[in-house]
């Protein structure tokens, strides 16, 4: 594949950040999907703080009713975040707002590793963290989300 074809094929693995795939292309050939994921994760970890923050901010709020990337919609639907009751929706919106007010970026979690209840518990727990811990945790979660997306894209 050319770099543009490769980027087109997997550029959405990291939310609205196809430049990660474009850079990973330079490290081909890949031995397997895990190797590709490791290379992409290393690219993310080497990003500047500003680039990491941009990547974090590219993610949607959990339980949002606003249009989001198809992969995010699918992920959130796996734990029922697309079918929240009015009370649940209000609770998620309040947590999203509290989190954004404290950290200035959206709460990110690899939803495929969780249930609706464990996501709510993580929200509450992580709201107690400081900014640096949450930035690091957001990147860890983003890398895990990318692992899931790559795995599912290959299946």
PDB file of C-alpha atoms in Angstrom:
ATOM      1  CA  UNK A   1       0.000   0.000   0.000  1.00  0.00           C
ATOM      2  CA  UNK A   2       1.055   3.524  -0.606  1.00  0.00           C
ATOM      3  CA  UNK A   3       1.252   5.842   2.382  1.00  0.00           C
ATOM      4  CA  UNK A   4      -1.991   7.534   1.390  1.00  0.00           C
ATOM      5  CA  UNK A   5      -3.802   4.180   0.950  1.00  0.00           C
ATOM      6  CA  UNK A   6      -2.488   2.968   4.304  1.00  0.00           C
ATOM      7  CA  UNK A   7      -3.525   6.194   6.009  1.00  0.00           C
ATOM      8  CA  UNK A   8      -6.964   6.003   4.393  1.00  0.00           C
ATOM      9  CA  UNK A   9      -7.360   2.392   5.558  1.00  0.00           C
ATOM     10  CA  UNK A  10      -6.384   2.834   9.221  1.00  0.00           C
ATOM     11  CA  UNK A  11      -6.191   6.584   9.745  1.00  0.00           C
ATOM     12  CA  UNK A  12      -9.254   6.540  12.000  1.00  0.00           C
ATOM     13  CA  UNK A  13      -7.703   4.127  14.513  1.00  0.00           C
ATOM     14  CA  UNK A  14      -6.713   7.168  16.574  1.00  0.00           C
ATOM     15  CA  UNK A  15      -9.693   9.534  16.718  1.00  0.00           C
ATOM     16  CA  UNK A  16      -9.421  12.227  14.028  1.00  0.00           C
ATOM     17  CA  UNK A  17      -5.627  11.856  13.965  1.00  0.00           C
ATOM     18  CA  UNK A  18      -4.644  10.121  10.704  1.00  0.00           C
ATOM     19  CA  UNK A  19      -1.103  11.509  10.922  1.00  0.00           C
ATOM     20  CA  UNK A  20      -0.299   8.695  13.391  1.00  0.00           C
ATOM     21  CA  UNK A  21      -1.064   6.091  10.714  1.00  0.00           C
ATOM     22  CA  UNK A  22       0.843   8.112   8.120  1.00  0.00           C
ATOM     23  CA  UNK A  23       3.919   8.131  10.337  1.00  0.00           C
ATOM     24  CA  UNK A  24       3.553   4.430  11.235  1.00  0.00           C
ATOM     25  CA  UNK A  25       3.595   3.577   7.521  1.00  0.00           C
ATOM     26  CA  UNK A  26       7.286   4.519   7.462  1.00  0.00           C
ATOM     27  CA  UNK A  27       8.055   1.566   9.790  1.00  0.00           C
ATOM     28  CA  UNK A  28       6.657  -1.121   7.488  1.00  0.00           C
ATOM     29  CA  UNK A  29       6.697  -4.005   7.036  1.00  0.00           C
ATOM     30  CA  UNK A  30       4.829  -4.977  10.182  1.00  0.00           C
ATOM     31  CA  UNK A  31       5.153  -8.466  11.586  1.00  0.00           C
ATOM     32  CA  UNK A  32       1.539  -8.529  12.780  1.00  0.00           C
ATOM     33  CA  UNK A  33      -1.272  -6.348  14.144  1.00  0.00           C
ATOM     34  CA  UNK A  34       0.343  -6.242  17.585  1.00  0.00           C
ATOM     35  CA  UNK A  35       3.566  -4.921  16.048  1.00  0.00           C
ATOM     36  CA  UNK A  36       1.633  -2.235  14.163  1.00  0.00           C
ATOM     37  CA  UNK A  37      -0.164  -1.258  17.372  1.00  0.00           C
ATOM     38  CA  UNK A  38       3.135  -1.034  19.267  1.00  0.00           C
ATOM     39  CA  UNK A  39       4.604   1.228  16.586  1.00  0.00           C
ATOM     40  CA  UNK A  40       1.539   3.473  16.613  1.00  0.00           C
ATOM     41  CA  UNK A  41       1.546   3.599  20.426  1.00  0.00           C
ATOM     42  CA  UNK A  42       5.228   4.587  20.396  1.00  0.00           C
ATOM     43  CA  UNK A  43       4.400   7.429  18.010  1.00  0.00           C
ATOM     44  CA  UNK A  44       1.724   8.678  20.411  1.00  0.00           C
ATOM     45  CA  UNK A  45       4.023   8.431  23.417  1.00  0.00           C
ATOM     46  CA  UNK A  46       6.673  10.507  21.603  1.00  0.00           C
ATOM     47  CA  UNK A  47       4.209  13.280  20.744  1.00  0.00           C
ATOM     48  CA  UNK A  48       4.631  16.687  22.339  1.00  0.00           C
ATOM     49  CA  UNK A  49       2.311  17.612  25.203  1.00  0.00           C
ATOM     50  CA  UNK A  50       0.376  19.890  22.842  1.00  0.00           C
ATOM     51  CA  UNK A  51      -0.053  17.079  20.285  1.00  0.00           C
ATOM     52  CA  UNK A  52      -1.199  14.671  23.001  1.00  0.00           C
ATOM     53  CA  UNK A  53      -3.708  17.204  24.274  1.00  0.00           C
ATOM     54  CA  UNK A  54      -5.038  17.680  20.735  1.00  0.00           C
ATOM     55  CA  UNK A  55      -5.449  13.891  20.431  1.00  0.00           C
ATOM     56  CA  UNK A  56      -7.228  13.727  23.794  1.00  0.00           C
ATOM     57  CA  UNK A  57      -9.556  16.579  22.824  1.00  0.00           C
ATOM     58  CA  UNK A  58     -10.464  14.844  19.548  1.00  0.00           C
ATOM     59  CA  UNK A  59     -12.537  12.325  21.530  1.00  0.00           C
ATOM     60  CA  UNK A  60     -16.270  12.727  22.158  1.00  0.00           C
ATOM     61  CA  UNK A  61     -18.029  12.863  25.508  1.00  0.00           C
ATOM     62  CA  UNK A  62     -19.321   9.507  26.725  1.00  0.00           C
ATOM     63  CA  UNK A  63     -23.041   9.089  26.260  1.00  0.00           C
ATOM     64  CA  UNK A  64     -23.221  12.113  23.997  1.00  0.00           C
ATOM     65  CA  UNK A  65     -26.079  12.432  21.549  1.00  0.00           C
ATOM     66  CA  UNK A  66     -23.958  14.546  19.231  1.00  0.00           C
ATOM     67  CA  UNK A  67     -22.543  13.118  16.009  1.00  0.00           C
ATOM     68  CA  UNK A  68     -19.225  11.353  16.585  1.00  0.00           C
ATOM     69  CA  UNK A  69     -16.844   9.160  14.639  1.00  0.00           C
ATOM     70  CA  UNK A  70     -18.376   5.854  13.573  1.00  0.00           C
ATOM     71  CA  UNK A  71     -15.878   3.862  15.644  1.00  0.00           C
ATOM     72  CA  UNK A  72     -16.805   5.849  18.763  1.00  0.00           C
ATOM     73  CA  UNK A  73     -20.503   5.279  18.124  1.00  0.00           C
ATOM     74  CA  UNK A  74     -19.935   1.524  17.794  1.00  0.00           C
ATOM     75  CA  UNK A  75     -17.774   1.375  20.919  1.00  0.00           C
ATOM     76  CA  UNK A  76     -20.237   3.310  23.039  1.00  0.00           C
ATOM     77  CA  UNK A  77     -23.123   1.157  21.813  1.00  0.00           C
ATOM     78  CA  UNK A  78     -21.360  -2.012  23.053  1.00  0.00           C
ATOM     79  CA  UNK A  79     -22.115  -0.986  26.641  1.00  0.00           C
ATOM     80  CA  UNK A  80     -25.443   0.708  25.951  1.00  0.00           C
ATOM     81  CA  UNK A  81     -24.291   4.312  26.067  1.00  0.00           C
ATOM     82  CA  UNK A  82     -26.433   4.953  22.993  1.00  0.00           C
ATOM     83  CA  UNK A  83     -29.558   3.844  24.886  1.00  0.00           C
ATOM     84  CA  UNK A  84     -29.335   5.740  28.160  1.00  0.00           C
ATOM     85  CA  UNK A  85     -32.497   6.561  30.063  1.00  0.00           C
ATOM     86  CA  UNK A  86     -33.163  10.238  30.686  1.00  0.00           C
ATOM     87  CA  UNK A  87     -31.795   9.876  34.234  1.00  0.00           C
ATOM     88  CA  UNK A  88     -28.670   8.022  33.075  1.00  0.00           C
ATOM     89  CA  UNK A  89     -28.110  10.562  30.310  1.00  0.00           C
ATOM     90  CA  UNK A  90     -28.346  13.423  32.803  1.00  0.00           C
ATOM     91  CA  UNK A  91     -25.881  11.637  35.116  1.00  0.00           C
ATOM     92  CA  UNK A  92     -23.372  11.095  32.293  1.00  0.00           C
ATOM     93  CA  UNK A  93     -23.765  14.698  31.169  1.00  0.00           C
ATOM     94  CA  UNK A  94     -23.111  15.953  34.713  1.00  0.00           C
ATOM     95  CA  UNK A  95     -20.000  13.769  35.032  1.00  0.00           C
ATOM     96  CA  UNK A  96     -18.788  14.873  31.590  1.00  0.00           C
ATOM     97  CA  UNK A  97     -19.289  18.510  32.584  1.00  0.00           C
ATOM     98  CA  UNK A  98     -17.556  18.102  35.964  1.00  0.00           C
ATOM     99  CA  UNK A  99     -14.650  16.296  34.335  1.00  0.00           C
ATOM    100  CA  UNK A 100     -14.242  18.885  31.566  1.00  0.00           C
ATOM    101  CA  UNK A 101     -14.435  21.731  34.069  1.00  0.00           C
ATOM    102  CA  UNK A 102     -11.660  20.165  36.121  1.00  0.00           C
ATOM    103  CA  UNK A 103      -9.361  18.922  33.332  1.00  0.00           C
ATOM    104  CA  UNK A 104     -10.382  20.893  30.193  1.00  0.00           C
ATOM    105  CA  UNK A 105     -10.638  17.747  28.065  1.00  0.00           C
ATOM    106  CA  UNK A 106     -13.134  14.879  27.736  1.00  0.00           C
ATOM    107  CA  UNK A 107     -13.130  11.782  29.923  1.00  0.00           C
ATOM    108  CA  UNK A 108     -11.658   8.920  27.920  1.00  0.00           C
ATOM    109  CA  UNK A 109     -11.975   5.244  28.700  1.00  0.00           C
ATOM    110  CA  UNK A 110     -11.702   2.109  26.568  1.00  0.00           C
ATOM    111  CA  UNK A 111     -15.389   1.254  26.868  1.00  0.00           C
ATOM    112  CA  UNK A 112     -14.964  -2.235  25.413  1.00  0.00           C
ATOM    113  CA  UNK A 113     -13.165  -3.162  28.653  1.00  0.00           C
ATOM    114  CA  UNK A 114     -16.080  -1.965  30.801  1.00  0.00           C
ATOM    115  CA  UNK A 115     -19.752  -1.977  31.622  1.00  0.00           C
ATOM    116  CA  UNK A 116     -21.913   1.080  32.057  1.00  0.00           C
ATOM    117  CA  UNK A 117     -21.542   0.733  35.847  1.00  0.00           C
ATOM    118  CA  UNK A 118     -17.754   0.334  35.770  1.00  0.00           C
ATOM    119  CA  UNK A 119     -17.502   3.392  33.512  1.00  0.00           C
ATOM    120  CA  UNK A 120     -19.506   5.423  36.032  1.00  0.00           C
ATOM    121  CA  UNK A 121     -17.276   4.154  38.856  1.00  0.00           C
ATOM    122  CA  UNK A 122     -14.152   5.085  36.865  1.00  0.00           C
ATOM    123  CA  UNK A 123     -15.592   8.549  36.232  1.00  0.00           C
ATOM    124  CA  UNK A 124     -16.085   9.108  39.963  1.00  0.00           C
ATOM    125  CA  UNK A 125     -12.641   7.749  40.865  1.00  0.00           C
ATOM    126  CA  UNK A 126     -10.735   9.604  38.158  1.00  0.00           C
ATOM    127  CA  UNK A 127     -12.369  12.911  39.034  1.00  0.00           C
ATOM    128  CA  UNK A 128     -10.196  12.716  42.173  1.00  0.00           C
ATOM    129  CA  UNK A 129      -6.949  12.634  40.121  1.00  0.00           C
ATOM    130  CA  UNK A 130      -4.738  15.598  39.335  1.00  0.00           C
ATOM    131  CA  UNK A 131      -4.260  16.956  35.816  1.00  0.00           C
ATOM    132  CA  UNK A 132      -0.984  15.153  35.033  1.00  0.00           C
ATOM    133  CA  UNK A 133      -2.306  11.779  36.172  1.00  0.00           C
ATOM    134  CA  UNK A 134      -5.417  12.234  34.037  1.00  0.00           C
ATOM    135  CA  UNK A 135      -3.455  13.266  30.933  1.00  0.00           C
ATOM    136  CA  UNK A 136      -1.347  10.117  31.299  1.00  0.00           C
ATOM    137  CA  UNK A 137      -4.430   7.967  31.908  1.00  0.00           C
ATOM    138  CA  UNK A 138      -6.187   9.452  28.880  1.00  0.00           C
ATOM    139  CA  UNK A 139      -3.228   8.476  26.664  1.00  0.00           C
ATOM    140  CA  UNK A 140      -3.211   4.946  28.142  1.00  0.00           C
ATOM    141  CA  UNK A 141      -6.936   4.663  27.371  1.00  0.00           C
ATOM    142  CA  UNK A 142      -6.491   6.049  23.839  1.00  0.00           C
ATOM    143  CA  UNK A 143      -3.781   3.487  23.114  1.00  0.00           C
ATOM    144  CA  UNK A 144      -6.076   0.716  24.396  1.00  0.00           C
ATOM    145  CA  UNK A 145      -8.956   2.013  22.255  1.00  0.00           C
ATOM    146  CA  UNK A 146      -6.619   1.906  19.241  1.00  0.00           C
ATOM    147  CA  UNK A 147      -5.664  -1.698  20.064  1.00  0.00           C
ATOM    148  CA  UNK A 148      -9.328  -2.671  20.000  1.00  0.00           C
ATOM    149  CA  UNK A 149      -9.957  -0.771  16.769  1.00  0.00           C
ATOM    150  CA  UNK A 150      -6.994  -2.359  15.002  1.00  0.00           C
ATOM    151  CA  UNK A 151      -7.961  -5.830  16.166  1.00  0.00           C
ATOM    152  CA  UNK A 152     -11.541  -5.407  15.023  1.00  0.00           C
ATOM    153  CA  UNK A 153     -10.502  -3.847  11.705  1.00  0.00           C
ATOM    154  CA  UNK A 154      -8.422  -6.917  10.863  1.00  0.00           C
ATOM    155  CA  UNK A 155     -11.136  -9.456  11.771  1.00  0.00           C
TER     156      UNK A 155
END
